[in-house]
Amino acid sequence: MPATAAADMALVLFAIFGVLGFGWRSWLQYRRTGSTGFRGISTGGWLERVAGVGFVVALAVAVSAPILQEIEAVQPVRVLNEVWVQTIGIVVATVGIAATVYAQLEMGDSWRIGVDTRETTTLVHTGVFGRIRNPIYTAMFTFGIGIALVTPNVVALAGLVLLVATIELQVRRVEEPHLLRTHGEAYREYAASVGRFVPGVGLIR
């Protein structure tokens, strides 16, 4: 697949991810609860701000990768510039989109973007959340890996690294402490038996 065609495909996948994962889900949340679920990316202390802004930067870098490849400002890494790699990337990214939407729906009315320490939501621990504590982030990692394979240039790889780093910071230093404060022993027991991003890994004991 030509580099520009791969870049086009990556941008289409990004558009679908944005529409379904953010736009449609926020609209559905508003229709059901009267709130979009958006709590901001720079609320709280400095850690929350770093994680929130870092997430936006990571997405911006990731989106810029196919754009830069489209205008031939960057080129794919030669060893990864293969049709079969790009095909796997499309499949993986598509799975990531579907998994993101599914996990968001599993959260029901507790779905949020960002953390508001003034509110308490239900601790969801059934369905896919009974196997993984953060399946939405796992799905986003999957999408990010897929996109990096579709347009395997240095910018895309940097975006993936930034995405992983900021989500790790958000989960470990912002969301988990908040959930421990909010739900106490119930979350402690949940986190001791259900993995952070994959089953059985990242337990808090």
XYZ file of C-alpha atoms in Angstrom:
205
model
C 0.000 0.000 0.000
C 1.472 3.396 -0.955
C 2.451 5.592 2.015
C -0.124 8.242 1.111
C -2.927 5.682 0.823
C -1.998 4.266 4.223
C -2.081 7.794 5.634
C -5.575 8.292 4.204
C -6.730 5.072 5.846
C -5.253 6.110 9.192
C -7.086 9.444 9.036
C -10.366 7.677 8.252
C -9.829 5.409 11.265
C -9.071 8.420 13.460
C -12.283 10.094 12.265
C -14.357 7.013 13.076
C -12.708 6.719 16.485
C -13.397 10.388 17.251
C -17.015 10.274 16.121
C -17.879 7.055 17.975
C -15.573 7.202 20.975
C -16.059 10.853 21.870
C -18.828 12.530 19.863
C -21.501 9.838 19.776
C -20.760 8.576 23.284
C -20.948 12.083 24.737
C -24.238 12.667 22.927
C -25.635 9.386 24.245
C -24.531 10.255 27.778
C -26.216 13.651 27.529
C -29.407 12.086 26.229
C -29.473 9.602 29.093
C -28.285 11.774 31.987
C -28.368 15.418 30.937
C -24.565 15.556 31.114
C -22.005 14.887 28.381
C -19.750 13.129 30.882
C -16.926 15.520 30.057
C -15.192 16.662 33.256
C -12.231 18.434 31.705
C -8.605 17.521 31.133
C -6.959 20.051 33.416
C -8.952 19.863 36.628
C -7.509 19.111 40.048
C -3.833 19.224 40.989
C -0.714 19.357 38.855
C -0.689 15.606 38.205
C -4.208 15.737 36.822
C -3.219 18.667 34.620
C -0.080 16.962 33.332
C -2.021 13.777 32.554
C -4.884 15.634 30.872
C -2.744 17.927 28.756
C -0.370 15.051 27.976
C -3.266 12.987 26.659
C -4.309 15.780 24.292
C -0.710 16.218 23.131
C -0.400 12.470 22.536
C -3.545 12.464 20.390
C -2.331 15.534 18.481
C 1.022 13.882 17.760
C -0.678 10.643 16.704
C -3.062 12.455 14.337
C -0.223 14.499 12.873
C 1.661 11.329 11.911
C -0.556 10.361 8.934
C -0.886 14.020 7.934
C 2.897 14.421 7.815
C 3.177 11.146 5.917
C 0.497 12.337 3.493
C 2.538 15.427 2.576
C 5.730 13.327 2.567
C 7.311 15.239 5.442
C 8.038 11.897 7.091
C 8.418 8.420 5.651
C 7.408 5.026 7.091
C 10.101 3.006 8.818
C 11.380 0.832 6.000
C 11.245 -2.499 7.827
C 7.568 -1.922 8.748
C 6.452 -0.486 5.421
C 4.781 -3.675 4.219
C 1.220 -4.305 3.063
C 0.758 -7.127 5.545
C 1.852 -4.866 8.424
C -0.580 -2.157 7.326
C -3.370 -4.701 6.934
C -2.802 -6.011 10.452
C -2.786 -2.406 11.645
C -6.183 -1.712 10.069
C -7.654 -4.809 11.693
C -6.133 -4.017 15.101
C -7.272 -0.373 14.964
C -10.799 -1.453 14.000
C -10.886 -3.892 16.914
C -9.686 -1.058 19.149
C -12.537 1.191 18.024
C -15.155 -1.510 18.573
C -13.700 -2.429 21.967
C -13.635 1.223 23.054
C -17.305 1.725 22.245
C -18.271 -1.583 23.865
C -16.391 -0.813 27.086
C -17.848 2.690 27.221
C -21.360 1.282 26.928
C -20.564 -1.231 29.688
C -19.852 1.704 32.018
C -23.406 2.953 31.600
C -24.135 6.247 33.350
C -20.795 6.094 35.209
C -18.873 6.921 32.021
C -16.764 10.081 32.360
C -13.904 11.877 30.620
C -11.792 13.224 33.446
C -12.242 13.076 37.205
C -14.460 15.280 39.336
C -13.643 14.704 43.004
C -16.963 16.247 44.013
C -19.064 13.452 42.526
C -19.405 9.758 43.232
C -20.276 7.317 40.481
C -21.152 3.657 40.724
C -18.149 1.306 40.814
C -18.622 -0.819 37.696
C -17.115 -4.279 38.173
C -19.266 -6.550 36.015
C -19.029 -7.621 32.385
C -15.691 -6.745 30.816
C -14.891 -4.722 33.950
C -14.923 -7.994 35.835
C -11.833 -9.035 33.858
C -10.016 -5.710 33.355
C -10.289 -2.574 35.503
C -9.633 -0.171 32.621
C -10.898 -1.815 29.423
C -11.479 1.537 27.693
C -7.801 2.376 28.028
C -6.858 -1.121 26.928
C -8.981 -0.598 23.828
C -7.332 2.780 23.229
C -3.904 1.155 23.469
C -5.093 -1.368 20.897
C -6.282 1.393 18.584
C -3.004 3.268 19.023
C -0.947 0.201 18.165
C -3.071 -0.403 15.090
C -2.654 3.172 13.858
C 1.099 3.007 14.431
C 1.188 -0.077 12.190
C -0.885 1.575 9.469
C 1.482 4.564 9.318
C 4.655 3.237 10.963
C 6.684 6.433 10.988
C 8.662 7.948 13.870
C 5.925 10.484 14.676
C 3.276 7.749 15.008
C 5.568 5.730 17.255
C 6.245 8.816 19.391
C 2.486 9.417 19.661
C 1.962 5.843 20.836
C 4.672 6.178 23.500
C 3.148 9.456 24.721
C -0.322 7.891 24.816
C 0.849 4.968 26.934
C 2.823 7.246 29.271
C -0.022 9.699 29.886
C -2.644 6.999 30.373
C -0.355 5.214 32.851
C 0.020 8.501 34.749
C -3.723 9.171 34.644
C -4.634 5.708 35.888
C -1.937 5.158 38.519
C -1.680 8.641 40.005
C -5.116 10.153 39.413
C -7.931 7.643 38.897
C -6.864 4.818 41.206
C -6.240 7.115 44.221
C -9.588 8.807 43.550
C -11.414 5.486 43.405
C -9.705 4.307 46.584
C -10.789 7.461 48.388
C -14.317 7.232 46.999
C -15.069 3.508 47.272
C -12.580 2.423 49.931
C -12.527 -1.285 50.693
C -14.838 -2.159 47.794
C -12.308 -0.790 45.274
C -9.364 -2.252 47.189
C -10.885 -5.739 46.945
C -11.738 -5.191 43.267
C -8.235 -3.991 42.418
C -6.697 -6.925 44.254
C -8.399 -9.444 41.977
C -8.840 -7.705 38.597
C -5.928 -6.591 36.411
C -5.285 -2.973 35.462
C -5.107 -3.268 31.652
C -4.929 -7.015 31.073
C -6.340 -9.853 33.170
C -4.242 -10.727 36.208
C -1.614 -7.995 35.692
C -1.364 -4.802 37.732
C -3.199 -6.031 40.802
C -3.142 -3.770 43.876
C -2.648 -5.798 47.021
